[in-house]
Amino acid sequence: MGGRPPLPEGPYLVVGLARSGAAAARMLLEHGDGDVRGADSGRPDEAAGLEGVHIALESDGLELLEGVRCLVKSPGVPSDAPAIAAARERGIAVVGELELAWRLLPNEFIAVTGTNGKTTTTELLGAIHREAGVPVAVAGNVGTPLSTLVGELAEDTVVVCEASSFQLEDTKRFAPECAVLLNVTEDHLDRHRTMEAYLAAKLQAFAHQSDRDVAVVPRGFGRPGTAELVEFGGEGADLAQRGGWLEWRRRRLMRAADVRIRGRHNLENAMAAAAAALAREIEPQAVSRALQSFAGVPHRLEEVAELNGVLFVNDSKATNVDAARVGIEAFEGGIHLILGGSLKGGGFKELRKPVRRRSRAVYVIGEAAERLAADLDGTAELHRSGDLGTAVSQAAAAAQPGEVVLLSPACASYDQYRNFEERGDHFRALVTALAPV
C-alpha cells in the first residue's frame, strides 16, 4: 500500500456545511494549516458547532474566497454554484471531502460505488470483515462522514466507504486499494446532465489505482483501469452462480439460496461483496457466514411489519427507477405500490412491465405524481394519494392477506422530506400506528 498525497495547502473554504461539509471543516482545523472558512446557502444545524471556522450562512461564499487556496465542495453542492465557478476561474483547487479524508487515512481502503446497492454492499463488506475478525470501519455516503475517522483508527483497520457519483466527481488522486462498481443505470441526470458524465464520475474510483490494487466489476463490463480485474455475476466471472451455488474461481462457496437478503439484485450485491473480500484473501468461511446472517439495511426492502397477513415493506432508499424495479421484482405479486417524490430527470416508463405483472394497485404521491400517473397509465389500478400518510392508509385498507404494501418511490424525497431516511422513518411510523394496541 503506497503513501497518500499530502493535503492541498490552505487557506480552505468549505462550501456546504451539512453532515460531510461540517466534518471536513473540523478535520481541516485539526490537520490543515488552521485557516478554515465555511459557507452554506441555508442554515444547517451542523454549522452551529464549528468553533474556529469563519462561517457565512445564507451565503454563496463568494465573499470568503479572497486568499483561499483550496475550496472543499460538499457532495450536495452543484458544480456550477457561484463559489465553485469563481474558484475554478481563479485557479483555486476544488476537491471533495472524500478525497481529503482519504489522503489522511493510511488504512487499507475499499470504495463501493454504483447506481444501486451501494449501502447494502458496503454494510455487507463490513459484516464480512467483522465475521473474519478483521477490524473494520464503515463510512461515506452511508451516513458516517469519512472525515470523522481521521486520527481515530488503528493501523490494521480496513475502511469500507460508500462513494457516490457526487463524491467521486470531486476527487483528484483518489486511489483505493479496492474499488467496487456494482452497476450503472440512469440516475442523477438533473446533476450530471448526461449518462456519459455520470459514468465518468463513477469511474473516478478506478482512475488512479495501480496494478497492485483490485477493481471489482460486473462480468463483461471491461477493465476500468490498471488494477487487477475481478469480475462477479455472469458466466465465467471470478464469483459466479452455477447450478444453485455461488462459486469463487470454480470452487463452491455456498448455496445461492442461503444468502439471507431478499431479491435477485441483492444476490448480485452479495456476489460483489464476496468477490471484493475473497480477492483480498478474507477466508471463505467468514464470507459464507456473513452472507447467511446479514439481514440488510434500513430503508432498503426493510420488512417493517406483518399486519392481518399483509406485509409492509420500507424501500425508501429506492430513489430511482432501476432501484424501484428491483424492489418490485423482489416479490412475486400482490403488491400495493407507493411511488413518488421529487423529480430527478427522466421518466418512469421502464416500470410499466414490473408494475403490470406484480402490482394490484399503485398510489402516487408528491411532485412526480402526475408524471407517474401518465407513464404508468393502464398498468394497474391508480390512486392519486398526494402524500405518504394517505397512500399508506389507502393501501392498508385495500390490501388482502398474503399481499404486500411496498414503499419503493423511484424518486428522491426532497419535495416533502429532508432525505430518504426521514421518508422511510415516516412510513415506519405510519405502519406502526396501524397495528392494534
PDB file of C-alpha atoms in Angstrom, residues 132-353:
ATOM      1  CA  ALA A 132     -13.424 -12.725   9.788  1.00  0.00           C
ATOM      2  CA  GLY A 133     -12.118 -10.908  12.857  1.00  0.00           C
ATOM      3  CA  VAL A 134     -10.646  -8.069  10.796  1.00  0.00           C
ATOM      4  CA  PRO A 135     -11.058  -4.567  12.316  1.00  0.00           C
ATOM      5  CA  VAL A 136     -13.284  -2.507  10.004  1.00  0.00           C
ATOM      6  CA  ALA A 137     -14.867   0.940   9.843  1.00  0.00           C
ATOM      7  CA  VAL A 138     -17.811   1.656   7.536  1.00  0.00           C
ATOM      8  CA  ALA A 139     -18.286   5.238   6.342  1.00  0.00           C
ATOM      9  CA  GLY A 140     -19.000   7.582   3.450  1.00  0.00           C
ATOM     10  CA  ASN A 141     -22.333   8.105   1.770  1.00  0.00           C
ATOM     11  CA  VAL A 142     -23.916   5.574   4.199  1.00  0.00           C
ATOM     12  CA  GLY A 143     -24.091   8.246   6.882  1.00  0.00           C
ATOM     13  CA  THR A 144     -20.774   8.495   8.752  1.00  0.00           C
ATOM     14  CA  PRO A 145     -18.618  11.166   7.097  1.00  0.00           C
ATOM     15  CA  LEU A 146     -15.214   9.762   6.219  1.00  0.00           C
ATOM     16  CA  SER A 147     -13.558  12.788   7.827  1.00  0.00           C
ATOM     17  CA  THR A 148     -14.707  11.713  11.285  1.00  0.00           C
ATOM     18  CA  LEU A 149     -12.462   8.637  11.066  1.00  0.00           C
ATOM     19  CA  VAL A 150      -9.237  10.599  10.602  1.00  0.00           C
ATOM     20  CA  GLY A 151      -6.926  10.066  13.552  1.00  0.00           C
ATOM     21  CA  GLU A 152      -9.364   7.626  15.174  1.00  0.00           C
ATOM     22  CA  LEU A 153      -8.421   4.253  13.641  1.00  0.00           C
ATOM     23  CA  ALA A 154      -5.802   1.639  14.404  1.00  0.00           C
ATOM     24  CA  GLU A 155      -3.413   0.930  11.520  1.00  0.00           C
ATOM     25  CA  ASP A 156      -4.883  -2.521  10.830  1.00  0.00           C
ATOM     26  CA  THR A 157      -8.467  -1.246  10.451  1.00  0.00           C
ATOM     27  CA  VAL A 158      -9.928  -1.628   6.969  1.00  0.00           C
ATOM     28  CA  VAL A 159     -12.083   1.296   5.796  1.00  0.00           C
ATOM     29  CA  VAL A 160     -15.124   0.385   3.673  1.00  0.00           C
ATOM     30  CA  CYS A 161     -16.562   3.525   2.120  1.00  0.00           C
ATOM     31  CA  GLU A 162     -19.730   4.048   0.098  1.00  0.00           C
ATOM     32  CA  ALA A 163     -18.817   6.529  -2.642  1.00  0.00           C
ATOM     33  CA  SER A 164     -21.497   8.363  -4.635  1.00  0.00           C
ATOM     34  CA  SER A 165     -21.041   9.985  -8.031  1.00  0.00           C
ATOM     35  CA  PHE A 166     -21.352  13.375  -6.305  1.00  0.00           C
ATOM     36  CA  GLN A 167     -18.366  12.499  -4.110  1.00  0.00           C
ATOM     37  CA  LEU A 168     -16.279  10.846  -6.808  1.00  0.00           C
ATOM     38  CA  GLU A 169     -16.595  13.699  -9.307  1.00  0.00           C
ATOM     39  CA  ASP A 170     -14.654  15.892  -6.862  1.00  0.00           C
ATOM     40  CA  THR A 171     -11.679  13.537  -6.498  1.00  0.00           C
ATOM     41  CA  LYS A 172      -8.239  14.239  -7.975  1.00  0.00           C
ATOM     42  CA  ARG A 173      -5.878  11.435  -6.949  1.00  0.00           C
ATOM     43  CA  PHE A 174      -8.204   9.098  -5.066  1.00  0.00           C
ATOM     44  CA  ALA A 175      -6.845   5.541  -5.364  1.00  0.00           C
ATOM     45  CA  PRO A 176      -8.468   2.963  -3.065  1.00  0.00           C
ATOM     46  CA  GLU A 177      -6.718  -0.375  -2.660  1.00  0.00           C
ATOM     47  CA  CYS A 178     -10.003  -1.987  -3.755  1.00  0.00           C
ATOM     48  CA  ALA A 179     -12.783  -0.341  -5.768  1.00  0.00           C
ATOM     49  CA  VAL A 180     -16.170  -1.982  -6.445  1.00  0.00           C
ATOM     50  CA  LEU A 181     -18.606  -0.981  -9.214  1.00  0.00           C
ATOM     51  CA  LEU A 182     -21.994  -2.634  -8.731  1.00  0.00           C
ATOM     52  CA  ASN A 183     -23.979  -1.339 -11.726  1.00  0.00           C
ATOM     53  CA  VAL A 184     -24.686   1.826 -13.700  1.00  0.00           C
ATOM     54  CA  THR A 185     -28.195   2.812 -14.759  1.00  0.00           C
ATOM     55  CA  GLU A 186     -29.840   6.183 -15.429  1.00  0.00           C
ATOM     56  CA  ASP A 187     -29.806   8.391 -12.344  1.00  0.00           C
ATOM     57  CA  HIS A 188     -28.955  11.940 -11.229  1.00  0.00           C
ATOM     58  CA  LEU A 189     -29.270  13.357 -14.752  1.00  0.00           C
ATOM     59  CA  ASP A 190     -30.538  16.574 -13.192  1.00  0.00           C
ATOM     60  CA  ARG A 191     -26.997  16.952 -11.817  1.00  0.00           C
ATOM     61  CA  HIS A 192     -24.709  15.181 -14.317  1.00  0.00           C
ATOM     62  CA  ARG A 193     -26.778  16.059 -17.419  1.00  0.00           C
ATOM     63  CA  THR A 194     -25.637  13.019 -19.461  1.00  0.00           C
ATOM     64  CA  MET A 195     -25.091   9.311 -18.819  1.00  0.00           C
ATOM     65  CA  GLU A 196     -21.527   9.754 -20.078  1.00  0.00           C
ATOM     66  CA  ALA A 197     -20.774  12.320 -17.383  1.00  0.00           C
ATOM     67  CA  TYR A 198     -22.479  10.190 -14.734  1.00  0.00           C
ATOM     68  CA  LEU A 199     -20.451   7.106 -15.698  1.00  0.00           C
ATOM     69  CA  ALA A 200     -17.243   9.150 -15.814  1.00  0.00           C
ATOM     70  CA  ALA A 201     -17.866  10.253 -12.219  1.00  0.00           C
ATOM     71  CA  LYS A 202     -18.329   6.638 -11.099  1.00  0.00           C
ATOM     72  CA  LEU A 203     -15.147   5.538 -12.870  1.00  0.00           C
ATOM     73  CA  GLN A 204     -13.089   8.030 -10.883  1.00  0.00           C
ATOM     74  CA  ALA A 205     -12.985   5.267  -8.248  1.00  0.00           C
ATOM     75  CA  PHE A 206     -10.660   3.327 -10.578  1.00  0.00           C
ATOM     76  CA  ALA A 207      -8.859   6.087 -12.447  1.00  0.00           C
ATOM     77  CA  HIS A 208      -5.769   6.316 -10.239  1.00  0.00           C
ATOM     78  CA  GLN A 209      -5.460   2.743  -8.993  1.00  0.00           C
ATOM     79  CA  SER A 210      -2.188   0.891  -9.568  1.00  0.00           C
ATOM     80  CA  ASP A 211      -1.643  -2.690 -10.723  1.00  0.00           C
ATOM     81  CA  ARG A 212      -1.261  -3.657  -7.046  1.00  0.00           C
ATOM     82  CA  ASP A 213      -4.903  -2.668  -6.405  1.00  0.00           C
ATOM     83  CA  VAL A 214      -8.149  -4.558  -7.079  1.00  0.00           C
ATOM     84  CA  ALA A 215     -11.034  -3.498  -9.354  1.00  0.00           C
ATOM     85  CA  VAL A 216     -14.293  -5.432  -8.854  1.00  0.00           C
ATOM     86  CA  VAL A 217     -16.832  -5.012 -11.676  1.00  0.00           C
ATOM     87  CA  PRO A 218     -19.789  -6.870 -13.221  1.00  0.00           C
ATOM     88  CA  ARG A 219     -18.894  -9.598 -15.712  1.00  0.00           C
ATOM     89  CA  GLY A 220     -18.389  -8.106 -19.179  1.00  0.00           C
ATOM     90  CA  PHE A 221     -18.069  -4.505 -18.029  1.00  0.00           C
ATOM     91  CA  GLY A 222     -14.449  -4.331 -19.120  1.00  0.00           C
ATOM     92  CA  ARG A 223     -11.279  -3.189 -17.418  1.00  0.00           C
ATOM     93  CA  PRO A 224     -11.824   0.249 -15.844  1.00  0.00           C
ATOM     94  CA  GLY A 225      -8.133   0.952 -15.143  1.00  0.00           C
ATOM     95  CA  THR A 226      -4.810  -0.715 -14.441  1.00  0.00           C
ATOM     96  CA  ALA A 227      -5.796  -2.596 -11.261  1.00  0.00           C
ATOM     97  CA  GLU A 228      -6.235  -6.376 -11.063  1.00  0.00           C
ATOM     98  CA  LEU A 229      -9.613  -7.148 -12.669  1.00  0.00           C
ATOM     99  CA  VAL A 230     -12.064  -9.222 -10.585  1.00  0.00           C
ATOM    100  CA  GLU A 231     -15.500  -9.935 -12.080  1.00  0.00           C
ATOM    101  CA  PHE A 232     -18.767 -11.040 -10.498  1.00  0.00           C
ATOM    102  CA  GLY A 233     -22.179 -12.128 -11.695  1.00  0.00           C
ATOM    103  CA  GLY A 234     -22.021 -13.673 -15.148  1.00  0.00           C
ATOM    104  CA  GLU A 235     -20.830 -16.953 -16.660  1.00  0.00           C
ATOM    105  CA  GLY A 236     -17.057 -17.147 -16.366  1.00  0.00           C
ATOM    106  CA  ALA A 237     -16.816 -14.469 -13.657  1.00  0.00           C
ATOM    107  CA  ASP A 238     -14.478 -14.927 -10.702  1.00  0.00           C
ATOM    108  CA  LEU A 239     -17.551 -15.008  -8.432  1.00  0.00           C
ATOM    109  CA  ALA A 240     -20.434 -16.618 -10.295  1.00  0.00           C
ATOM    110  CA  GLN A 241     -23.634 -18.571  -9.723  1.00  0.00           C
ATOM    111  CA  ARG A 242     -23.688 -22.064 -11.162  1.00  0.00           C
ATOM    112  CA  GLY A 243     -26.166 -24.844 -10.509  1.00  0.00           C
ATOM    113  CA  GLY A 244     -27.616 -23.111  -7.464  1.00  0.00           C
ATOM    114  CA  TRP A 245     -24.196 -22.474  -5.930  1.00  0.00           C
ATOM    115  CA  LEU A 246     -22.072 -19.376  -5.568  1.00  0.00           C
ATOM    116  CA  GLU A 247     -18.584 -20.259  -6.790  1.00  0.00           C
ATOM    117  CA  TRP A 248     -15.287 -18.435  -6.312  1.00  0.00           C
ATOM    118  CA  ARG A 249     -12.997 -19.244  -9.213  1.00  0.00           C
ATOM    119  CA  ARG A 250     -14.835 -22.533  -9.788  1.00  0.00           C
ATOM    120  CA  ARG A 251     -14.760 -23.599  -6.131  1.00  0.00           C
ATOM    121  CA  ARG A 252     -18.084 -23.789  -4.272  1.00  0.00           C
ATOM    122  CA  LEU A 253     -18.583 -21.100  -1.654  1.00  0.00           C
ATOM    123  CA  MET A 254     -22.221 -21.576  -0.546  1.00  0.00           C
ATOM    124  CA  ARG A 255     -25.713 -22.234  -1.859  1.00  0.00           C
ATOM    125  CA  ALA A 256     -27.189 -19.140  -3.507  1.00  0.00           C
ATOM    126  CA  ALA A 257     -30.494 -19.779  -1.720  1.00  0.00           C
ATOM    127  CA  ASP A 258     -28.718 -19.359   1.640  1.00  0.00           C
ATOM    128  CA  VAL A 259     -27.944 -15.675   1.010  1.00  0.00           C
ATOM    129  CA  ARG A 260     -30.239 -14.057   3.555  1.00  0.00           C
ATOM    130  CA  ILE A 261     -31.073 -10.725   1.894  1.00  0.00           C
ATOM    131  CA  ARG A 262     -34.066 -10.850  -0.462  1.00  0.00           C
ATOM    132  CA  GLY A 263     -34.121 -10.384  -4.235  1.00  0.00           C
ATOM    133  CA  ARG A 264     -32.032 -11.028  -7.339  1.00  0.00           C
ATOM    134  CA  HIS A 265     -30.368  -7.611  -7.057  1.00  0.00           C
ATOM    135  CA  ASN A 266     -29.227  -8.437  -3.540  1.00  0.00           C
ATOM    136  CA  LEU A 267     -27.720 -11.684  -4.789  1.00  0.00           C
ATOM    137  CA  GLU A 268     -25.656  -9.524  -7.166  1.00  0.00           C
ATOM    138  CA  ASN A 269     -24.680  -7.273  -4.249  1.00  0.00           C
ATOM    139  CA  ALA A 270     -23.682 -10.336  -2.229  1.00  0.00           C
ATOM    140  CA  MET A 271     -21.540 -11.642  -5.094  1.00  0.00           C
ATOM    141  CA  ALA A 272     -19.812  -8.263  -5.445  1.00  0.00           C
ATOM    142  CA  ALA A 273     -19.055  -8.090  -1.722  1.00  0.00           C
ATOM    143  CA  ALA A 274     -17.830 -11.680  -1.662  1.00  0.00           C
ATOM    144  CA  ALA A 275     -15.581 -11.068  -4.680  1.00  0.00           C
ATOM    145  CA  ALA A 276     -14.042  -7.982  -3.064  1.00  0.00           C
ATOM    146  CA  ALA A 277     -13.399  -9.886   0.159  1.00  0.00           C
ATOM    147  CA  LEU A 278     -12.062 -13.087  -1.396  1.00  0.00           C
ATOM    148  CA  ALA A 279      -9.788 -11.227  -3.826  1.00  0.00           C
ATOM    149  CA  ARG A 280      -8.161  -9.704  -0.738  1.00  0.00           C
ATOM    150  CA  GLU A 281      -7.775 -13.099   0.951  1.00  0.00           C
ATOM    151  CA  ILE A 282     -10.570 -12.918   3.521  1.00  0.00           C
ATOM    152  CA  GLU A 283     -11.267 -16.531   4.485  1.00  0.00           C
ATOM    153  CA  PRO A 284     -14.162 -18.112   2.512  1.00  0.00           C
ATOM    154  CA  GLN A 285     -15.861 -19.466   5.650  1.00  0.00           C
ATOM    155  CA  ALA A 286     -16.214 -15.936   7.059  1.00  0.00           C
ATOM    156  CA  VAL A 287     -17.654 -14.694   3.760  1.00  0.00           C
ATOM    157  CA  SER A 288     -20.192 -17.513   3.701  1.00  0.00           C
ATOM    158  CA  ARG A 289     -21.231 -16.990   7.331  1.00  0.00           C
ATOM    159  CA  ALA A 290     -21.730 -13.260   6.803  1.00  0.00           C
ATOM    160  CA  LEU A 291     -23.832 -13.766   3.666  1.00  0.00           C
ATOM    161  CA  GLN A 292     -26.051 -16.197   5.550  1.00  0.00           C
ATOM    162  CA  SER A 293     -26.572 -13.912   8.546  1.00  0.00           C
ATOM    163  CA  PHE A 294     -26.638 -10.356   7.127  1.00  0.00           C
ATOM    164  CA  ALA A 295     -30.247  -9.138   7.242  1.00  0.00           C
ATOM    165  CA  GLY A 296     -29.907  -5.962   5.173  1.00  0.00           C
ATOM    166  CA  VAL A 297     -30.053  -2.248   5.940  1.00  0.00           C
ATOM    167  CA  PRO A 298     -32.837   0.134   6.988  1.00  0.00           C
ATOM    168  CA  HIS A 299     -34.913   1.648   4.151  1.00  0.00           C
ATOM    169  CA  ARG A 300     -33.878  -1.000   1.584  1.00  0.00           C
ATOM    170  CA  LEU A 301     -36.537  -3.729   1.372  1.00  0.00           C
ATOM    171  CA  GLU A 302     -36.884  -3.427   5.145  1.00  0.00           C
ATOM    172  CA  GLU A 303     -39.759  -5.595   6.371  1.00  0.00           C
ATOM    173  CA  VAL A 304     -41.454  -3.271   8.846  1.00  0.00           C
ATOM    174  CA  ALA A 305     -44.416  -5.380   9.996  1.00  0.00           C
ATOM    175  CA  GLU A 306     -46.962  -8.001   9.028  1.00  0.00           C
ATOM    176  CA  LEU A 307     -50.478  -6.891   9.965  1.00  0.00           C
ATOM    177  CA  ASN A 308     -53.500  -9.081   9.326  1.00  0.00           C
ATOM    178  CA  GLY A 309     -51.458 -11.119   6.878  1.00  0.00           C
ATOM    179  CA  VAL A 310     -50.257  -8.050   4.909  1.00  0.00           C
ATOM    180  CA  LEU A 311     -46.500  -7.419   4.732  1.00  0.00           C
ATOM    181  CA  PHE A 312     -45.397  -3.749   4.916  1.00  0.00           C
ATOM    182  CA  VAL A 313     -42.003  -3.065   3.338  1.00  0.00           C
ATOM    183  CA  ASN A 314     -39.934   0.123   3.545  1.00  0.00           C
ATOM    184  CA  ASP A 315     -37.838   0.572   0.388  1.00  0.00           C
ATOM    185  CA  SER A 316     -37.475   4.348   0.731  1.00  0.00           C
ATOM    186  CA  LYS A 317     -33.868   4.164  -0.466  1.00  0.00           C
ATOM    187  CA  ALA A 318     -35.176   3.228  -3.930  1.00  0.00           C
ATOM    188  CA  THR A 319     -34.738   6.785  -5.201  1.00  0.00           C
ATOM    189  CA  ASN A 320     -34.560   5.951  -8.918  1.00  0.00           C
ATOM    190  CA  VAL A 321     -36.424   3.836 -11.443  1.00  0.00           C
ATOM    191  CA  ASP A 322     -33.997   0.923 -11.504  1.00  0.00           C
ATOM    192  CA  ALA A 323     -33.942   0.638  -7.699  1.00  0.00           C
ATOM    193  CA  ALA A 324     -37.755   0.631  -7.631  1.00  0.00           C
ATOM    194  CA  ARG A 325     -37.850  -2.016 -10.360  1.00  0.00           C
ATOM    195  CA  VAL A 326     -35.666  -4.426  -8.397  1.00  0.00           C
ATOM    196  CA  GLY A 327     -37.702  -3.703  -5.279  1.00  0.00           C
ATOM    197  CA  ILE A 328     -40.926  -4.609  -7.101  1.00  0.00           C
ATOM    198  CA  GLU A 329     -39.344  -7.724  -8.597  1.00  0.00           C
ATOM    199  CA  ALA A 330     -38.305  -8.955  -5.141  1.00  0.00           C
ATOM    200  CA  PHE A 331     -41.953 -10.022  -4.650  1.00  0.00           C
ATOM    201  CA  GLU A 332     -43.987 -12.472  -6.707  1.00  0.00           C
ATOM    202  CA  GLY A 333     -47.087 -10.278  -6.879  1.00  0.00           C
ATOM    203  CA  GLY A 334     -49.973  -8.794  -4.938  1.00  0.00           C
ATOM    204  CA  ILE A 335     -48.143  -5.504  -4.423  1.00  0.00           C
ATOM    205  CA  HIS A 336     -49.805  -2.269  -3.353  1.00  0.00           C
ATOM    206  CA  LEU A 337     -47.061   0.048  -4.572  1.00  0.00           C
ATOM    207  CA  ILE A 338     -46.397   3.569  -3.287  1.00  0.00           C
ATOM    208  CA  LEU A 339     -44.454   5.682  -5.789  1.00  0.00           C
ATOM    209  CA  GLY A 340     -43.460   9.328  -5.982  1.00  0.00           C
ATOM    210  CA  GLY A 341     -41.462  12.189  -4.590  1.00  0.00           C
ATOM    211  CA  SER A 342     -39.293  14.804  -6.253  1.00  0.00           C
ATOM    212  CA  LEU A 343     -38.284  14.538  -9.904  1.00  0.00           C
ATOM    213  CA  LYS A 344     -34.644  13.860 -10.857  1.00  0.00           C
ATOM    214  CA  GLY A 345     -34.907  13.921 -14.646  1.00  0.00           C
ATOM    215  CA  GLY A 346     -36.078  11.036 -16.814  1.00  0.00           C
ATOM    216  CA  GLY A 347     -39.417   9.245 -16.824  1.00  0.00           C
ATOM    217  CA  PHE A 348     -40.953   6.111 -15.349  1.00  0.00           C
ATOM    218  CA  LYS A 349     -41.986   4.010 -18.355  1.00  0.00           C
ATOM    219  CA  GLU A 350     -39.408   1.336 -17.501  1.00  0.00           C
ATOM    220  CA  LEU A 351     -41.641   0.477 -14.545  1.00  0.00           C
ATOM    221  CA  ARG A 352     -44.635  -0.390 -16.748  1.00  0.00           C
ATOM    222  CA  LYS A 353     -43.790  -4.078 -17.142  1.00  0.00           C
TER     223      LYS A 353
END
